[in-house]
Amino acid sequence: MRRRAFSSQAASYRLLAVYGAFLFAFLYLPLVVIAVFSFVDNDVSALPLGSFTFERYTEVVQNPAVIQALQNSIVVAVGAVIIATSFGVPGALLVDRYSFPGKHIFQKFVLLPLILPGVITGVAFQTFFQMTGIHRSLLTVTLAHGTALVSTVLTTVYARLLRLDRSPEQASLDLGVSPTKTFFLVTLPAIRTSIIAGALLAFTLSFDEIPVTTFTIGAESTLPMYIWSALRSGNQLPELNALATLIAAAGAVLVVIAALLTREESD
Amino acid sequence: MTELIPTSELPDSSDPDHLVKRSRGGFFLGAPVFLWMGLFFAIPYLLLFLQSFWEPTAFGVARDWSLDNYREVLGASQLAGDIYLPTLFKSIKIGAMVTAFSTALAFPLAYLLAFKVKRSRNRMLLYTLVVVPLWASYLLRAYAWKVILGQNGLFASMLSILGLENTFLSDLLYSEAAIVIAMTQIFTPFMVLTIYAVLERLPQNLIEASKDLGVGRLSTFRRVVLPLSLPGVVAGATFTMGLSSGDFVAPMLVGGESDVMIANQIYSQFGATNNWPLGSAIAFVLLAFVAILVWISTVAEKREQI
């Protein structure tokens, strides 16, 4: 009886493991497919596979439109991170430590861009820039991204603040250190990694953004917009596979850094 | 932002003892945030709302107030006929399918991660493996599915090599099914993370107590693990449902000509069709749907907590 129970447990564990393997295959299939097609000389991403080549990567690296779009994306993402962090961190402190009228509404309202489909935020900004007569450019994209990403930094930092041990702060205040000094010497170091993690998250989100970008951009292009319009114009350029693989690899590196940072803190 | 955040919602305010009622510090902290978010966040949404009551003209928008746009969206206008409401329902149906599939796929993996992988190094590795595709770009994953399921794509070429071009399998190409498959893959990692976050915090002794009392593993799962993990499932499902019903990127890349979703209609009203007031009204109907969704999930979560 006991033995049977044991072996059925082992069997169900094995079943779960097989299931896990299948699910990972499903999750990674698309990424593997583009990576494979980025290294062959097929004009269309279809079977049979052609012969191995690095040409797609040299094409991408030498394409001035791609380089320009990459530069624009970095400029936008850095600007967005600056905006999101400078309002997200005070916002998190505010929600964590102060009570003020309309706090519940503020808490819900700030989170809107997380739950709302991006298209709504996008057309809201398009309407705003049109009515205020602000010319659409990379600046408007940065402003829209940064404002929408305040929520991302705010949630990440707030989650850390909730778990923060308050006694060191209290000790510092009791010892007569000013609140401002306490903040910079005690609180800030304790939440530093969550700020970095939130900023990294905001960076990758902005770097990848389509829905808000389409409605706020002018004549320039960001990297996702470049891919998006190439796809929409119908010509499935083979070098897009190489570009996609490069972006995915860069994204993975950022994720691992963010994961390591947040883990260090929780230890 | 259509992208997904692991910390799904702000928990309600922390220990009230720490909350300061009024202070200069709070004012200096809060004023810039309120000013910025009010100017660049509240006002855009407000303008969008106002615009949904205005009229389109040849040159742009006339500020004549009426409910015409909403009438048109809700199918009460005889001129336009009934195209927006059915699209909304179709989008909700697709979103519901994506939510159901990704929850069903994600739960066993989250369970595996939380209870069956004992070594923390392995768990960390698997966890990171789930996170990587989540942040490996929404656009790229939708694009990859276009490569796989699109015209002249990988799947089509496999079918033609196998001589199966005209079977039911070709229905997977450029179709609603393709949209559902692509979005399921896109949202599954997010569901794994939210469910795992709850399972991880389940008190182990509760589960052991249930087993010690002679309750079988299946009933322990059904009576202890499942009910306690529902809040995470509900929170994750709400996000997945709202974001997938309102996406236009994946439908445009992997869907067929007729597979237009509600967000695509907003997109075209603010683009080619150039009827911003109507587009605003559609956007607010979609927003109302998301608001109802959030409300339902809040009520459901409160019920669970009792």
Coordinates of C-alpha atoms in Angstrom, one line a residue:
Chain A
M1 CA 0.0 0.0 0.0
R2 CA 2.7 2.4 1.0
R3 CA 4.8 1.4 -1.9
R4 CA 2.0 2.0 -4.3
A5 CA 1.4 5.4 -2.9
F6 CA 5.1 6.2 -3.3
S7 CA 5.3 5.0 -6.9
S8 CA 2.2 6.9 -7.9
Q9 CA 3.7 10.0 -6.3
A10 CA 6.9 9.4 -8.4
A11 CA 4.8 8.9 -11.5
S12 CA 2.8 12.1 -11.0
Y13 CA 6.1 14.0 -10.3
R14 CA 7.5 12.6 -13.6
L15 CA 4.3 13.6 -15.4
L16 CA 4.6 17.2 -14.0
A17 CA 8.2 17.3 -15.1
V18 CA 7.4 16.1 -18.6
Y19 CA 4.6 18.7 -18.7
G20 CA 7.1 21.4 -17.6
A21 CA 9.5 20.4 -20.4
F22 CA 6.7 20.7 -22.9
L23 CA 5.6 24.1 -21.6
F24 CA 9.1 25.4 -21.8
A25 CA 9.4 24.2 -25.3
F26 CA 6.2 26.1 -26.2
L27 CA 7.5 29.2 -24.5
Y28 CA 10.8 29.1 -26.2
L29 CA 9.7 27.8 -29.6
P30 CA 9.1 31.2 -31.2
L31 CA 12.5 32.6 -30.0
V32 CA 14.3 29.5 -31.2
V33 CA 12.6 29.6 -34.6
I34 CA 13.7 33.2 -35.3
A35 CA 17.2 32.5 -33.9
V36 CA 17.5 29.6 -36.4
F37 CA 16.3 31.5 -39.3
S38 CA 18.6 34.4 -38.5
F39 CA 21.6 32.1 -39.3
V40 CA 20.5 30.7 -42.7
D41 CA 20.3 32.3 -46.2
N42 CA 16.6 31.7 -46.8
D43 CA 14.7 34.6 -48.3
V44 CA 11.5 33.6 -46.7
S45 CA 11.3 32.0 -43.2
A46 CA 10.1 28.6 -44.4
L47 CA 11.4 25.1 -44.8
P48 CA 13.7 23.7 -46.1
L49 CA 16.5 25.5 -44.3
G50 CA 19.2 27.0 -46.5
S51 CA 22.9 27.1 -45.7
F52 CA 24.5 28.7 -42.7
T53 CA 25.4 32.4 -42.9
F54 CA 26.3 35.4 -40.8
E55 CA 25.2 37.7 -43.5
R56 CA 21.9 38.7 -41.8
Y57 CA 23.9 40.1 -38.9
T58 CA 26.3 42.1 -41.0
E59 CA 23.3 43.4 -43.0
V60 CA 21.6 44.6 -39.8
V61 CA 24.7 46.1 -38.3
Q62 CA 25.4 48.0 -41.5
N63 CA 21.9 49.2 -42.1
P64 CA 21.9 53.0 -41.2
A65 CA 18.1 53.0 -40.6
V66 CA 18.5 50.3 -38.0
I67 CA 21.3 52.1 -36.3
Q68 CA 19.4 55.4 -36.2
A69 CA 16.3 53.6 -34.9
L70 CA 18.4 52.0 -32.2
Q71 CA 19.9 55.3 -31.2
N72 CA 16.4 56.8 -31.0
S73 CA 15.1 53.9 -28.9
I74 CA 18.0 54.3 -26.4
V75 CA 17.5 58.1 -26.2
V76 CA 13.7 57.6 -25.6
A77 CA 14.2 54.8 -23.1
V78 CA 16.8 56.7 -21.1
G79 CA 14.6 59.8 -21.0
A80 CA 11.6 57.7 -20.0
V81 CA 13.6 56.1 -17.2
I82 CA 14.6 59.5 -15.8
I83 CA 11.0 60.7 -15.8
A84 CA 9.6 57.5 -14.4
T85 CA 12.2 57.3 -11.6
S86 CA 12.0 60.9 -10.6
F87 CA 8.3 60.7 -10.1
G88 CA 7.9 57.0 -9.3
V89 CA 10.3 56.9 -6.3
P90 CA 8.7 59.9 -4.5
G91 CA 5.3 58.5 -5.5
A92 CA 6.1 55.2 -3.8
L93 CA 7.4 57.0 -0.7
L94 CA 4.3 59.1 -0.6
V95 CA 1.9 56.1 -0.9
D96 CA 3.9 54.2 1.7
R97 CA 4.3 56.9 4.3
Y98 CA 1.7 59.6 4.1
S99 CA -2.0 59.7 4.1
F100 CA -3.6 62.4 2.0
P101 CA -7.1 63.1 0.7
G102 CA -7.9 61.0 -2.4
K103 CA -5.1 58.5 -1.7
H104 CA -7.1 55.5 -2.8
I105 CA -8.0 57.2 -6.0
F106 CA -4.4 58.2 -6.6
Q107 CA -3.2 54.6 -6.0
K108 CA -5.7 53.2 -8.5
F109 CA -5.3 56.0 -11.0
V110 CA -1.5 55.8 -11.2
L111 CA -1.7 52.1 -12.0
L112 CA -4.0 52.6 -15.0
P113 CA -1.3 52.2 -17.6
L114 CA -0.5 48.7 -16.2
I115 CA -4.0 47.3 -16.6
L116 CA -5.3 49.4 -19.5
P117 CA -4.6 48.3 -23.0
G118 CA -1.8 50.5 -24.4
V119 CA -3.9 51.7 -27.3
I120 CA -6.1 53.7 -24.9
T121 CA -3.1 55.4 -23.3
G122 CA -1.7 56.0 -26.8
V123 CA -4.7 57.7 -28.2
A124 CA -5.1 59.8 -25.0
F125 CA -1.6 61.2 -25.5
Q126 CA -2.2 61.7 -29.3
T127 CA -5.3 63.7 -28.4
F128 CA -3.5 65.7 -25.8
F129 CA -0.5 66.6 -28.0
Q130 CA -2.9 67.5 -30.9
M131 CA -5.1 69.8 -28.7
T132 CA -2.2 71.5 -27.0
G133 CA -0.4 71.9 -30.3
I134 CA 2.7 70.1 -29.2
H135 CA 4.5 68.9 -32.3
R136 CA 5.0 65.1 -32.2
S137 CA 8.6 63.9 -32.0
L138 CA 10.9 61.7 -30.0
L139 CA 10.3 64.2 -27.1
T140 CA 6.6 63.4 -27.0
V141 CA 7.3 59.7 -27.1
T142 CA 9.7 60.1 -24.2
L143 CA 7.2 62.1 -22.3
A144 CA 4.4 59.6 -22.8
H145 CA 6.6 56.6 -22.0
G146 CA 8.1 58.2 -18.9
T147 CA 4.6 59.2 -17.6
A148 CA 3.1 55.8 -18.2
L149 CA 6.1 54.0 -16.7
V150 CA 5.9 56.0 -13.4
S151 CA 3.5 53.1 -12.4
T152 CA 6.2 50.5 -13.0
V153 CA 8.9 52.2 -10.9
L154 CA 6.2 53.1 -8.3
T155 CA 5.0 49.4 -7.8
T156 CA 8.6 48.0 -7.7
V157 CA 9.8 50.5 -5.1
Y158 CA 6.6 50.3 -3.1
A159 CA 6.8 46.5 -2.9
R160 CA 10.2 46.9 -1.4
L161 CA 9.1 49.7 1.0
L162 CA 6.4 47.5 2.3
R163 CA 8.9 44.8 3.4
L164 CA 11.4 47.4 4.7
D165 CA 12.5 47.1 8.3
R166 CA 11.7 50.5 9.9
S167 CA 13.9 50.2 13.0
P168 CA 17.1 51.5 11.5
E169 CA 15.3 54.6 10.4
Q170 CA 13.7 55.0 13.7
A171 CA 17.1 54.6 15.4
S172 CA 18.6 57.2 13.2
L173 CA 15.8 59.7 13.9
D174 CA 16.0 58.9 17.7
L175 CA 19.7 59.7 17.6
G176 CA 18.8 63.1 16.3
V177 CA 19.8 62.7 12.6
S178 CA 17.6 64.9 10.5
P179 CA 14.8 63.2 8.4
T180 CA 16.5 64.3 5.2
K181 CA 19.8 63.0 6.2
T182 CA 18.2 59.8 7.5
F183 CA 16.5 59.3 4.1
F184 CA 19.8 59.6 2.2
L185 CA 21.9 57.7 4.6
V186 CA 19.5 54.9 5.8
T187 CA 16.4 54.6 3.6
L188 CA 17.8 55.2 0.1
P189 CA 20.6 52.6 0.4
A190 CA 18.0 50.1 1.6
I191 CA 15.8 50.6 -1.4
R192 CA 18.5 51.3 -3.9
T193 CA 18.4 47.9 -5.7
S194 CA 14.6 48.1 -6.1
I195 CA 15.0 51.5 -7.7
I196 CA 17.6 50.0 -10.1
A197 CA 15.4 47.0 -10.8
G198 CA 12.4 49.3 -11.5
A199 CA 14.5 51.5 -13.7
L200 CA 15.8 48.5 -15.7
L201 CA 12.2 47.2 -16.1
A202 CA 11.1 50.6 -17.3
F203 CA 14.0 50.7 -19.7
T204 CA 13.1 47.3 -21.3
L205 CA 9.4 48.2 -21.4
S206 CA 10.1 51.5 -23.2
F207 CA 12.6 49.9 -25.5
D208 CA 9.9 47.4 -26.7
E209 CA 6.9 49.7 -26.7
I210 CA 4.6 49.9 -29.7
P211 CA 1.0 50.9 -28.8
V212 CA 1.8 54.2 -27.1
T213 CA 4.7 54.9 -29.5
T214 CA 2.6 54.6 -32.7
F215 CA 0.3 57.4 -31.5
T216 CA 2.9 59.8 -30.1
I217 CA 5.8 59.6 -32.6
G218 CA 6.6 62.1 -35.4
A219 CA 8.7 61.4 -38.5
E220 CA 11.4 59.5 -36.6
S221 CA 11.4 55.8 -35.8
T222 CA 12.3 53.7 -32.8
L223 CA 13.5 50.1 -33.2
P224 CA 10.2 48.5 -32.5
M225 CA 8.5 51.0 -34.9
Y226 CA 11.1 50.2 -37.5
I227 CA 10.3 46.5 -37.2
W228 CA 6.5 47.2 -37.0
S229 CA 6.4 49.2 -40.2
A230 CA 8.7 46.8 -42.0
L231 CA 6.2 44.0 -41.1
R232 CA 3.2 46.0 -42.0
S233 CA 4.5 47.1 -45.3
G234 CA 4.4 43.3 -46.1
N235 CA 8.0 42.7 -47.0
Q236 CA 9.3 40.2 -44.5
L237 CA 12.9 41.3 -44.7
P238 CA 15.1 38.3 -43.8
E239 CA 17.4 40.4 -41.7
L240 CA 14.6 41.1 -39.3
N241 CA 15.3 37.7 -37.8
A242 CA 18.8 38.7 -37.0
L243 CA 17.6 42.0 -35.5
A244 CA 15.0 40.2 -33.4
T245 CA 17.5 37.7 -32.1
L246 CA 19.9 40.5 -31.1
I247 CA 17.1 42.4 -29.3
A248 CA 15.9 39.2 -27.5
A249 CA 19.5 38.4 -26.4
A250 CA 20.0 41.9 -25.1
G251 CA 16.6 41.8 -23.3
A252 CA 17.5 38.4 -21.7
V253 CA 20.8 39.9 -20.3
L254 CA 18.9 42.8 -18.8
V255 CA 16.3 40.5 -17.2
V256 CA 19.0 38.3 -15.6
I257 CA 20.7 41.4 -14.2
A258 CA 17.4 42.6 -12.8
A259 CA 16.6 39.2 -11.3
L260 CA 20.1 39.0 -9.7
L261 CA 19.7 42.4 -8.2
T262 CA 16.3 41.8 -6.7
R263 CA 17.4 38.4 -5.4
E264 CA 20.4 39.9 -3.7
E265 CA 18.2 42.2 -1.8
S266 CA 15.7 39.6 -0.6
D267 CA 18.6 37.5 0.8
Chain B
M1 CA 1.8 50.1 -21.5
T2 CA 0.7 46.7 -22.7
E3 CA 3.6 45.0 -21.0
L4 CA 3.2 43.1 -17.8
I5 CA 4.4 43.7 -14.3
P6 CA 4.9 40.9 -11.8
T7 CA 3.8 42.8 -8.8
S8 CA 0.2 43.0 -10.0
E9 CA -1.4 45.4 -7.6
L10 CA -0.5 47.6 -4.8
P11 CA -1.6 46.1 -1.5
D12 CA -3.7 48.4 0.6
S13 CA -1.9 50.9 2.8
S14 CA 0.6 49.5 5.2
D15 CA 0.7 49.7 9.0
P16 CA -1.4 52.8 9.8
D17 CA 0.9 53.8 12.6
H18 CA 3.6 54.7 10.1
L19 CA 1.3 57.0 8.1
V20 CA 1.9 60.6 8.6
K21 CA -1.2 62.8 8.2
R22 CA 0.1 66.2 7.3
S23 CA 3.6 67.3 7.0
R24 CA 5.8 69.6 4.9
G25 CA 7.8 66.5 3.8
G26 CA 4.7 64.9 2.3
F27 CA 3.9 68.1 0.5
F28 CA 7.3 68.4 -1.1
L29 CA 7.3 64.8 -2.0
G30 CA 3.7 64.8 -3.3
A31 CA 3.4 68.2 -5.1
P32 CA 5.7 67.4 -8.1
V33 CA 4.2 63.9 -8.5
F34 CA 0.6 65.3 -8.5
L35 CA 1.5 68.2 -10.8
W36 CA 3.2 66.0 -13.3
M37 CA 0.7 63.2 -13.3
G38 CA -2.2 65.6 -13.3
L39 CA -0.8 67.6 -16.3
F40 CA 0.5 64.7 -18.4
F41 CA -1.7 61.9 -17.3
A42 CA -5.1 63.0 -16.0
I43 CA -5.5 65.7 -18.6
P44 CA -4.9 63.4 -21.6
Y45 CA -7.4 60.9 -20.4
L46 CA -9.9 63.7 -19.6
L47 CA -9.4 65.2 -23.1
L48 CA -10.0 61.8 -24.7
F49 CA -13.2 61.5 -22.7
L50 CA -14.4 64.9 -23.7
Q51 CA -13.6 64.2 -27.3
S52 CA -15.8 61.1 -27.3
F53 CA -18.8 63.5 -27.1
W54 CA -17.7 65.7 -30.0
E55 CA -18.3 65.5 -33.8
P56 CA -15.8 64.7 -36.5
T57 CA -15.4 67.2 -39.4
A58 CA -13.4 67.2 -42.6
F59 CA -10.6 69.1 -40.9
G60 CA -10.6 67.5 -37.5
V61 CA -13.0 67.8 -34.6
A62 CA -16.0 70.1 -33.9
R63 CA -16.8 70.7 -30.3
D64 CA -20.6 70.0 -30.6
W65 CA -21.7 67.8 -27.8
S66 CA -23.8 64.7 -28.4
L67 CA -24.0 61.0 -27.6
D68 CA -23.9 60.1 -31.3
N69 CA -20.5 58.4 -31.1
Y70 CA -21.6 56.2 -28.3
R71 CA -24.8 55.4 -30.2
E72 CA -22.7 54.4 -33.2
V73 CA -20.4 52.2 -31.1
L74 CA -23.3 50.5 -29.3
G75 CA -25.1 49.8 -32.6
A76 CA -28.0 52.1 -32.0
S77 CA -27.2 54.3 -35.1
Q78 CA -29.0 53.2 -38.2
L79 CA -26.4 54.7 -40.5
A80 CA -23.4 52.8 -39.4
G81 CA -25.1 49.5 -38.6
D82 CA -23.7 47.2 -36.0
I83 CA -20.0 46.6 -36.3
Y84 CA -18.3 47.8 -33.1
L85 CA -20.2 45.9 -30.5
P86 CA -19.8 42.5 -32.2
T87 CA -16.0 43.2 -32.5
L88 CA -15.9 44.1 -28.8
F89 CA -17.6 40.8 -28.0
K90 CA -15.2 38.9 -30.3
S91 CA -12.3 40.6 -28.6
I92 CA -13.6 39.6 -25.2
K93 CA -14.1 36.1 -26.4
I94 CA -10.5 35.9 -27.7
G95 CA -9.3 37.5 -24.4
A96 CA -11.3 34.9 -22.4
M97 CA -9.8 32.0 -24.4
V98 CA -6.3 33.4 -24.0
T99 CA -6.9 33.8 -20.3
A100 CA -8.3 30.3 -19.9
F101 CA -5.6 28.6 -21.9
S102 CA -2.7 30.5 -20.3
T103 CA -4.1 29.9 -16.8
A104 CA -4.5 26.2 -17.5
L105 CA -1.0 26.0 -18.9
A106 CA 0.6 28.1 -16.2
F107 CA -0.9 26.5 -13.0
P108 CA 0.9 23.1 -13.1
L109 CA 4.2 24.8 -13.8
A110 CA 3.8 27.3 -11.0
Y111 CA 2.8 24.3 -8.8
L112 CA 5.9 22.4 -9.9
L113 CA 8.1 25.4 -9.1
A114 CA 6.6 26.1 -5.7
F115 CA 6.3 22.6 -4.3
K116 CA 8.2 20.0 -6.3
V117 CA 11.5 21.7 -7.1
K118 CA 13.2 21.5 -3.8
R119 CA 16.7 22.8 -4.5
S120 CA 16.6 26.6 -4.5
R121 CA 19.2 26.9 -7.2
N122 CA 17.1 24.8 -9.6
R123 CA 14.1 26.8 -8.7
M124 CA 15.9 30.1 -9.3
L125 CA 17.0 28.8 -12.7
L126 CA 13.6 27.6 -13.7
Y127 CA 12.1 30.9 -12.5
T128 CA 14.5 32.9 -14.6
L129 CA 13.7 30.7 -17.6
V130 CA 10.1 31.7 -17.2
V131 CA 10.9 35.3 -16.8
V132 CA 13.2 35.6 -19.8
P133 CA 10.5 35.1 -22.5
L134 CA 8.3 37.5 -20.6
W135 CA 10.7 40.4 -21.1
A136 CA 12.0 39.2 -24.4
S137 CA 9.8 41.8 -26.1
Y138 CA 6.1 41.6 -26.9
L139 CA 6.6 42.6 -30.5
L140 CA 9.3 40.0 -31.1
R141 CA 7.1 37.2 -29.8
A142 CA 4.2 38.3 -31.9
Y143 CA 6.6 38.6 -34.9
A144 CA 7.9 35.1 -34.2
W145 CA 4.4 33.8 -34.4
K146 CA 3.9 35.5 -37.7
V147 CA 7.1 33.7 -38.9
I148 CA 5.6 30.4 -37.7
L149 CA 1.9 30.8 -38.5
G150 CA 2.0 33.5 -41.2
Q151 CA 1.6 33.3 -45.0
N152 CA 4.6 31.4 -46.5
G153 CA 5.6 30.8 -42.9
L154 CA 7.2 27.8 -41.2
F155 CA 4.0 26.0 -40.4
A156 CA 2.6 26.5 -43.9
S157 CA 5.8 25.1 -45.5
M158 CA 5.7 22.1 -43.1
L159 CA 2.1 21.4 -44.2
S160 CA 3.0 21.6 -47.8
I161 CA 6.0 19.3 -47.4
L162 CA 3.7 16.8 -45.6
G163 CA 1.0 17.2 -48.2
L164 CA -1.5 18.5 -45.6
E165 CA -2.2 22.0 -47.1
N166 CA -5.9 21.6 -47.5
T167 CA -6.7 19.9 -44.2
F168 CA -8.2 21.5 -41.0
L169 CA -4.6 22.2 -40.0
S170 CA -4.4 25.1 -42.5
D171 CA -7.1 26.8 -40.5
L172 CA -4.4 27.7 -38.0
L173 CA -2.8 30.1 -40.4
Y174 CA -3.8 33.8 -40.4
S175 CA -6.8 33.2 -38.2
E176 CA -8.4 33.7 -34.9
A177 CA -6.8 30.5 -33.8
A178 CA -3.4 31.9 -34.6
I179 CA -4.1 35.0 -32.5
V180 CA -5.2 32.8 -29.6
I181 CA -2.1 30.6 -29.8
A182 CA 0.3 33.6 -30.1
M183 CA -1.3 35.5 -27.2
T184 CA -1.5 32.4 -25.0
Q185 CA 2.3 32.0 -25.4
I186 CA 2.8 35.7 -24.7
F187 CA 0.7 35.7 -21.5
T188 CA 1.6 32.3 -20.0
P189 CA 4.8 33.4 -18.4
F190 CA 3.0 36.2 -16.7
M191 CA 0.4 33.8 -15.4
V192 CA 3.1 31.5 -14.1
L193 CA 4.7 34.3 -12.2
T194 CA 1.5 35.6 -10.5
I195 CA 0.3 32.1 -9.5
Y196 CA 3.8 31.2 -8.3
A197 CA 3.9 34.3 -6.2
V198 CA 0.8 33.1 -4.3
L199 CA 1.7 29.5 -4.1
E200 CA 5.2 30.3 -2.7
R201 CA 3.6 32.2 0.2
L202 CA 1.2 29.3 1.1
P203 CA 2.0 28.1 4.6
Q204 CA 3.6 24.7 4.2
N205 CA 2.3 23.5 7.5
L206 CA -1.3 23.9 6.3
I207 CA -0.6 21.5 3.5
E208 CA 1.2 19.1 5.9
A209 CA -1.6 19.3 8.4
S210 CA -4.1 18.4 5.8
K211 CA -2.0 15.4 4.8
D212 CA -1.4 14.4 8.4
L213 CA -5.2 14.3 8.9
G214 CA -5.3 11.7 6.3
V215 CA -6.6 13.8 3.5
G216 CA -5.5 12.5 0.2
R217 CA -3.1 14.5 -2.0
L218 CA -5.8 15.2 -4.6
S219 CA -8.3 16.5 -2.0
T220 CA -5.6 18.5 -0.3
F221 CA -4.9 20.1 -3.6
R222 CA -8.6 20.7 -4.2
R223 CA -9.5 21.9 -0.8
V224 CA -6.4 23.7 0.4
V225 CA -4.0 24.6 -2.4
L226 CA -6.6 25.6 -5.0
P227 CA -8.8 27.9 -2.9
L228 CA -5.8 29.6 -1.3
S229 CA -4.2 30.3 -4.6
L230 CA -7.3 31.7 -6.2
P231 CA -6.5 35.4 -5.4
G232 CA -3.3 35.1 -7.5
V233 CA -5.2 33.4 -10.3
V234 CA -7.9 36.0 -10.3
A235 CA -5.3 38.9 -10.3
G236 CA -3.3 37.4 -13.1
A237 CA -6.4 36.5 -15.1
T238 CA -7.7 40.1 -14.8
F239 CA -4.6 41.5 -16.3
T240 CA -4.3 38.9 -19.0
M241 CA -8.0 39.3 -19.9
G242 CA -7.8 43.1 -20.1
L243 CA -4.6 43.3 -22.0
S244 CA -5.2 40.5 -24.4
S245 CA -8.7 41.8 -25.3
G246 CA -7.3 45.2 -26.0
D247 CA -4.3 44.3 -28.0
F248 CA -3.8 45.3 -31.6
V249 CA -0.2 44.2 -32.3
A250 CA -0.7 40.4 -32.3
P251 CA -4.0 40.5 -34.2
M252 CA -2.5 42.7 -36.9
L253 CA 0.6 40.4 -37.3
V254 CA -0.9 36.9 -37.1
G255 CA -4.6 37.4 -37.7
G256 CA -6.3 37.4 -41.1
E257 CA -8.0 40.3 -42.9
S258 CA -11.3 39.7 -41.1
D259 CA -9.8 39.1 -37.7
V260 CA -10.0 42.7 -36.5
M261 CA -10.2 43.3 -32.8
I262 CA -11.6 46.3 -30.9
A263 CA -8.1 47.9 -30.5
N264 CA -7.6 47.7 -34.2
Q265 CA -10.7 49.7 -34.7
I266 CA -9.5 52.4 -32.3
Y267 CA -6.2 52.3 -34.2
S268 CA -7.8 52.9 -37.5
Q269 CA -10.1 55.6 -36.3
F270 CA -7.1 57.5 -35.0
G271 CA -5.2 56.7 -38.2
A272 CA -6.5 56.0 -41.7
T273 CA -10.2 56.6 -41.0
N274 CA -9.5 59.8 -39.1
N275 CA -12.6 59.9 -36.9
W276 CA -11.0 60.7 -33.5
P277 CA -14.3 61.3 -31.6
L278 CA -15.6 57.9 -32.6
G279 CA -12.3 56.4 -31.8
S280 CA -12.4 58.0 -28.4
A281 CA -15.9 56.6 -27.8
I282 CA -14.7 53.1 -28.7
A283 CA -11.7 53.6 -26.4
F284 CA -14.0 54.5 -23.5
V285 CA -16.3 51.5 -24.1
L286 CA -13.1 49.3 -23.9
L287 CA -12.1 51.2 -20.8
A288 CA -15.5 50.5 -19.3
F289 CA -15.1 46.8 -20.0
V290 CA -11.7 46.8 -18.2
A291 CA -13.1 48.7 -15.3
I292 CA -15.9 46.2 -14.9
L293 CA -13.4 43.4 -15.1
V294 CA -11.3 45.0 -12.3
W295 CA -14.4 45.5 -10.2
I296 CA -15.5 41.9 -10.6
S297 CA -12.0 40.7 -9.6
T298 CA -11.9 42.9 -6.6
V299 CA -15.3 41.6 -5.4
A300 CA -14.2 38.0 -6.1
E301 CA -11.0 38.5 -4.1
K302 CA -12.8 40.0 -1.2
R303 CA -15.1 37.0 -1.1
E304 CA -12.1 34.7 -1.1
Q305 CA -10.6 36.4 1.9
I306 CA -13.5 35.8 4.2

